[in-house]
Coordinates of C-alpha atoms in Angstrom, one line a residue:
X1 CA 9.0 21.8 21.0
X2 CA 7.1 25.1 21.0
X3 CA 10.1 27.3 19.7
X4 CA 10.5 24.9 16.8
X5 CA 6.8 25.4 15.9
X6 CA 7.8 29.0 15.0
X7 CA 11.3 28.4 13.8
X8 CA 10.5 25.6 11.3
X9 CA 7.8 27.4 9.3
X10 CA 10.1 30.4 8.9
X11 CA 13.0 28.1 7.9
X12 CA 10.8 26.4 5.3
X13 CA 9.5 29.7 3.8
X14 CA 13.2 30.9 3.4
X15 CA 14.9 27.7 2.4
X16 CA 12.2 25.5 0.8
X17 CA 10.8 22.2 1.9
X18 CA 13.6 19.8 1.1
X19 CA 16.4 21.1 3.3
X20 CA 14.2 21.3 6.6
X21 CA 13.0 17.7 5.8
X22 CA 16.7 16.5 5.4
X23 CA 17.6 18.2 8.7
X24 CA 14.5 16.5 10.4
X25 CA 15.6 13.1 8.9
X26 CA 19.2 13.5 10.3
X27 CA 18.0 14.7 13.6
X28 CA 15.6 11.7 13.9
X29 CA 18.5 9.4 13.3
X30 CA 20.6 11.0 15.9
X31 CA 17.8 10.9 18.5
X32 CA 17.4 7.2 18.1
X33 CA 21.1 6.6 18.3
X34 CA 21.1 8.6 21.6
X35 CA 18.2 6.6 22.9
X36 CA 19.8 3.2 21.9
X37 CA 23.1 4.0 23.7
X38 CA 21.7 5.7 26.7
X39 CA 23.0 4.5 30.0
X40 CA 21.2 6.7 32.4
X41 CA 17.9 8.6 32.9
X42 CA 19.6 11.8 31.8
X43 CA 20.5 10.3 28.4
X44 CA 16.9 9.2 27.9
X45 CA 15.7 12.6 29.0
X46 CA 17.9 14.3 26.4
X47 CA 16.6 12.0 23.7
X48 CA 13.0 12.9 24.8
X49 CA 13.6 16.6 24.8
X50 CA 15.1 16.3 21.2
X51 CA 12.0 14.5 20.2
X52 CA 10.1 17.8 20.5
X53 CA 12.0 18.9 17.3
X54 CA 10.6 15.9 15.5
X55 CA 7.1 16.5 16.8
X56 CA 7.3 20.2 15.7
X57 CA 8.5 18.9 12.3
X58 CA 5.6 16.6 12.0
X59 CA 3.0 19.3 12.5
X60 CA 4.8 21.9 10.3
X61 CA 7.3 20.7 7.7
X62 CA 5.5 17.4 7.0
X63 CA 2.1 19.0 6.3
X64 CA 3.8 21.3 3.8
X65 CA 5.6 18.3 2.2
X66 CA 2.3 16.4 1.8
X67 CA 0.4 19.4 0.4
X68 CA 3.2 20.4 -2.0
X69 CA 4.3 17.0 -3.3
X70 CA 0.9 15.1 -3.8
X71 CA -2.1 15.4 -6.0
X72 CA -5.1 17.3 -4.7
X73 CA -7.1 14.1 -5.4
X74 CA -5.1 12.1 -2.9
X75 CA -3.9 14.8 -0.5
X76 CA -6.6 14.2 2.0
X77 CA -5.7 10.5 2.2
X78 CA -2.0 11.1 2.7
X79 CA -2.7 13.8 5.4
X80 CA -5.0 11.2 7.2
X81 CA -2.1 8.7 7.0
X82 CA 0.3 11.3 8.3
X83 CA -1.9 12.1 11.3
X84 CA -2.7 8.5 12.1
X85 CA 1.0 7.2 11.7
X86 CA 2.1 9.3 14.8
X87 CA -0.3 7.5 16.9
X88 CA 0.5 4.2 15.2
X89 CA 4.1 4.8 16.2
X90 CA 3.1 5.3 19.9
X91 CA 1.1 2.1 19.7
X92 CA 3.9 0.1 18.2
X93 CA 6.4 1.6 20.7
X94 CA 4.3 0.7 23.6
X95 CA 3.7 -2.8 22.3
X96 CA 7.5 -3.3 21.9
X97 CA 8.1 -2.0 25.3
X98 CA 5.5 -4.3 26.7
X99 CA 6.5 -7.5 25.0
X100 CA 10.2 -7.0 24.2
X101 CA 13.4 -5.2 25.3
X102 CA 12.8 -1.4 25.3
X103 CA 15.9 -0.5 23.3
X104 CA 14.3 -2.4 20.3
X105 CA 12.1 0.8 20.0
X106 CA 15.2 2.7 19.1
X107 CA 16.2 0.1 16.5
X108 CA 12.9 0.3 14.7
X109 CA 12.9 4.1 15.0
X110 CA 16.3 4.3 13.5
X111 CA 15.2 2.1 10.5
X112 CA 12.3 4.3 9.9
X113 CA 14.4 7.4 10.1
X114 CA 16.9 6.0 7.5
X115 CA 14.0 5.4 5.1
X116 CA 13.1 9.1 5.2
X117 CA 16.5 9.9 3.8
X118 CA 15.0 9.3 0.3
X119 CA 14.2 13.0 0.6
X120 CA 17.7 13.4 -0.9
X121 CA 16.3 12.2 -4.3
X122 CA 13.3 14.6 -4.2
X123 CA 13.2 17.8 -6.3
X124 CA 12.5 21.0 -4.5
X125 CA 8.8 21.9 -3.9
X126 CA 7.3 23.5 -7.2
X127 CA 5.0 25.6 -5.0
X128 CA 7.9 27.1 -3.1
X129 CA 9.9 27.7 -6.3
X130 CA 6.9 29.5 -7.7
X131 CA 6.5 31.6 -4.7
X132 CA 10.1 32.7 -5.3
X133 CA 9.6 33.6 -8.9
X134 CA 11.7 30.6 -10.1
X135 CA 9.2 29.5 -12.7
X136 CA 11.4 27.5 -15.0
X137 CA 12.6 25.4 -12.0
X138 CA 9.0 25.2 -10.9
X139 CA 7.9 23.7 -14.2
X140 CA 10.7 21.1 -14.1
X141 CA 10.0 20.2 -10.5
X142 CA 6.2 20.0 -11.0
X143 CA 6.5 17.7 -14.0
X144 CA 9.0 15.5 -12.3
X145 CA 6.6 15.0 -9.4
X146 CA 3.2 14.9 -11.2
X147 CA 4.1 13.8 -14.7
X148 CA 3.0 15.4 -17.9
X149 CA -0.8 15.2 -18.7
X150 CA -3.7 17.5 -19.3
X151 CA -4.7 17.7 -15.7
X152 CA -1.3 18.3 -14.3
X153 CA -0.4 20.9 -17.0
X154 CA -3.6 22.7 -16.1
X155 CA -2.7 22.8 -12.4
X156 CA 0.8 24.0 -13.2
X157 CA -0.5 26.7 -15.4
X158 CA -3.0 27.8 -12.6
X159 CA -0.1 27.7 -10.0
X160 CA 2.1 30.0 -12.1
X161 CA -0.8 32.3 -12.8
X162 CA -1.7 32.8 -9.2
X163 CA 1.9 33.5 -8.2
X164 CA 2.4 35.9 -11.1
X165 CA -0.7 37.8 -10.1
X166 CA 0.6 37.8 -6.5
X167 CA 3.8 39.4 -7.6
X168 CA 1.9 42.0 -9.7
X169 CA -0.2 43.0 -6.6
X170 CA 2.8 43.1 -4.3
X171 CA 4.6 45.4 -6.8
X172 CA 1.6 47.6 -7.2
X173 CA 0.3 47.8 -3.7
X174 CA 3.2 46.5 -1.6
X175 CA 3.4 43.4 0.6
X176 CA 0.7 42.7 3.2
X177 CA 1.9 43.8 6.6
X178 CA 2.0 41.5 9.6
X179 CA -0.9 43.4 11.4
X180 CA -3.0 43.3 8.3
X181 CA -2.3 39.6 7.8
X182 CA -3.4 38.8 11.4
X183 CA -6.6 40.7 10.9
X184 CA -7.5 38.8 7.8
X185 CA -10.1 36.0 8.1
X186 CA -7.9 33.7 6.1
X187 CA -5.4 33.8 9.1
X188 CA -7.5 34.0 12.3
X189 CA -10.3 31.7 11.3
X190 CA -8.1 28.5 10.7
X191 CA -6.1 29.5 13.7
X192 CA -9.2 29.7 16.0
X193 CA -10.5 26.4 14.6
X194 CA -7.2 24.8 15.3
X195 CA -6.9 26.2 18.8
X196 CA -10.4 25.0 19.7
X197 CA -9.5 21.4 18.6
X198 CA -6.2 21.5 20.5
X199 CA -7.8 22.9 23.6
X200 CA -10.6 20.2 23.4
X201 CA -8.0 17.5 23.1
X202 CA -6.1 18.6 26.2
X203 CA -9.1 19.3 28.3
X204 CA -10.6 15.9 27.5
X205 CA -7.9 14.3 29.7
X206 CA -6.4 12.3 26.8
X207 CA -2.9 13.5 27.5
X208 CA -3.1 12.8 31.3
X209 CA -4.6 9.4 30.7
X210 CA -1.9 8.5 28.2
X211 CA 0.9 9.5 30.6
X212 CA -0.6 8.0 33.8
X213 CA -2.7 5.0 32.5
X214 CA -0.2 2.5 33.9
X215 CA -0.4 4.0 37.4
X216 CA -4.1 4.4 37.2
X217 CA -4.7 0.7 36.3
X218 CA -2.1 -0.6 38.7
X219 CA -4.1 1.1 41.5
X220 CA -7.5 -0.2 40.1
X221 CA -6.3 -3.8 39.4
X222 CA -3.9 -5.9 41.3
X223 CA -2.5 -7.4 38.1
X224 CA 0.3 -5.4 36.5
X225 CA -0.1 -7.3 33.2
X226 CA -3.8 -5.9 32.9
X227 CA -2.5 -2.4 33.2
X228 CA -0.2 -2.9 30.1
X229 CA -3.0 -4.5 28.1
X230 CA -5.3 -1.5 29.0
X231 CA -2.6 0.8 27.7
X232 CA -2.3 -1.0 24.4
X233 CA -6.2 -1.0 24.1
X234 CA -6.2 2.8 24.7
X235 CA -3.7 3.3 22.0
X236 CA -5.8 1.1 19.6
X237 CA -9.0 3.2 20.4
X238 CA -7.0 6.3 19.7
X239 CA -5.8 5.1 16.3
X240 CA -9.4 3.8 15.4
X241 CA -10.9 7.2 16.4
X242 CA -8.5 9.1 14.2
X243 CA -9.2 6.8 11.2
X244 CA -12.9 7.1 11.8
X245 CA -12.8 10.8 12.1
X246 CA -10.9 11.2 9.0
X247 CA -13.4 9.0 7.1
X248 CA -16.4 11.0 8.4
X249 CA -14.6 14.3 7.5
X250 CA -13.8 13.1 4.1
X251 CA -17.5 11.9 3.6
X252 CA -19.2 14.9 4.9
X253 CA -16.9 17.2 2.8
X254 CA -17.6 15.2 -0.3
X255 CA -21.4 15.0 0.2
X256 CA -22.2 18.8 -0.4
X257 CA -20.0 18.8 -3.4
X258 CA -21.8 15.8 -4.9
X259 CA -25.1 17.5 -4.2
X260 CA -24.1 20.6 -6.0
X261 CA -23.0 18.6 -9.0
X262 CA -26.3 16.7 -9.0
X263 CA -28.3 20.0 -8.8
X264 CA -26.4 21.4 -11.8
X265 CA -27.0 18.2 -13.8
X266 CA -30.7 18.3 -13.0
X267 CA -30.8 21.9 -14.1

């Protein structure tokens, strides 16, 4: 997984958002086909190793896709759904494995993977096109995605203005070097915040509990069925926690903005 976390962002920067998403969709289909026809532990292990590519795509390519293809008004909602859907999938897969034949997981996963091929009908990301100076294609793509109205045209104008200014600065002062970029607060502050969140997630024991919950509960209780029910409850708590956290985050972010607007209205 970890090499792809570096490769995929570089790939999306060079080739856009659409092609990496197509590759991810095709890889997802291939992975579930391998899982369905697996006849040994080695085959299952190969499928699981390849799943690392999908996970890397989920935290890199799909975030770019959501931010590039959706309106800022609904972007937070879609990002919340994207984050929660990963754990919904784990919950559903565990439920299928508990109550039905485990290969049904591969069937459902393949169906979901086929659905993602609708990316073939997408235009290229207008933000990526603008970053490459292809402004005519950017306008066409942006209007195809967001439609033509006063608000979207204002956003499109601002996008082109920002990228035009970036090209002017790069031509005048040169591109920002890697060392200079790493030293900038726009780079290291989000990186440190993300690192703290990820470290907290792993040190909390969530990953360990998720992997060994069946063994733990089988030792605690004599009933094997109770262990599987506990696993599903843990998955449910995880999904609920993600939804609650996203709601609190959206509320606490919106509240200061509403206060600023109220102060301006009151004078």
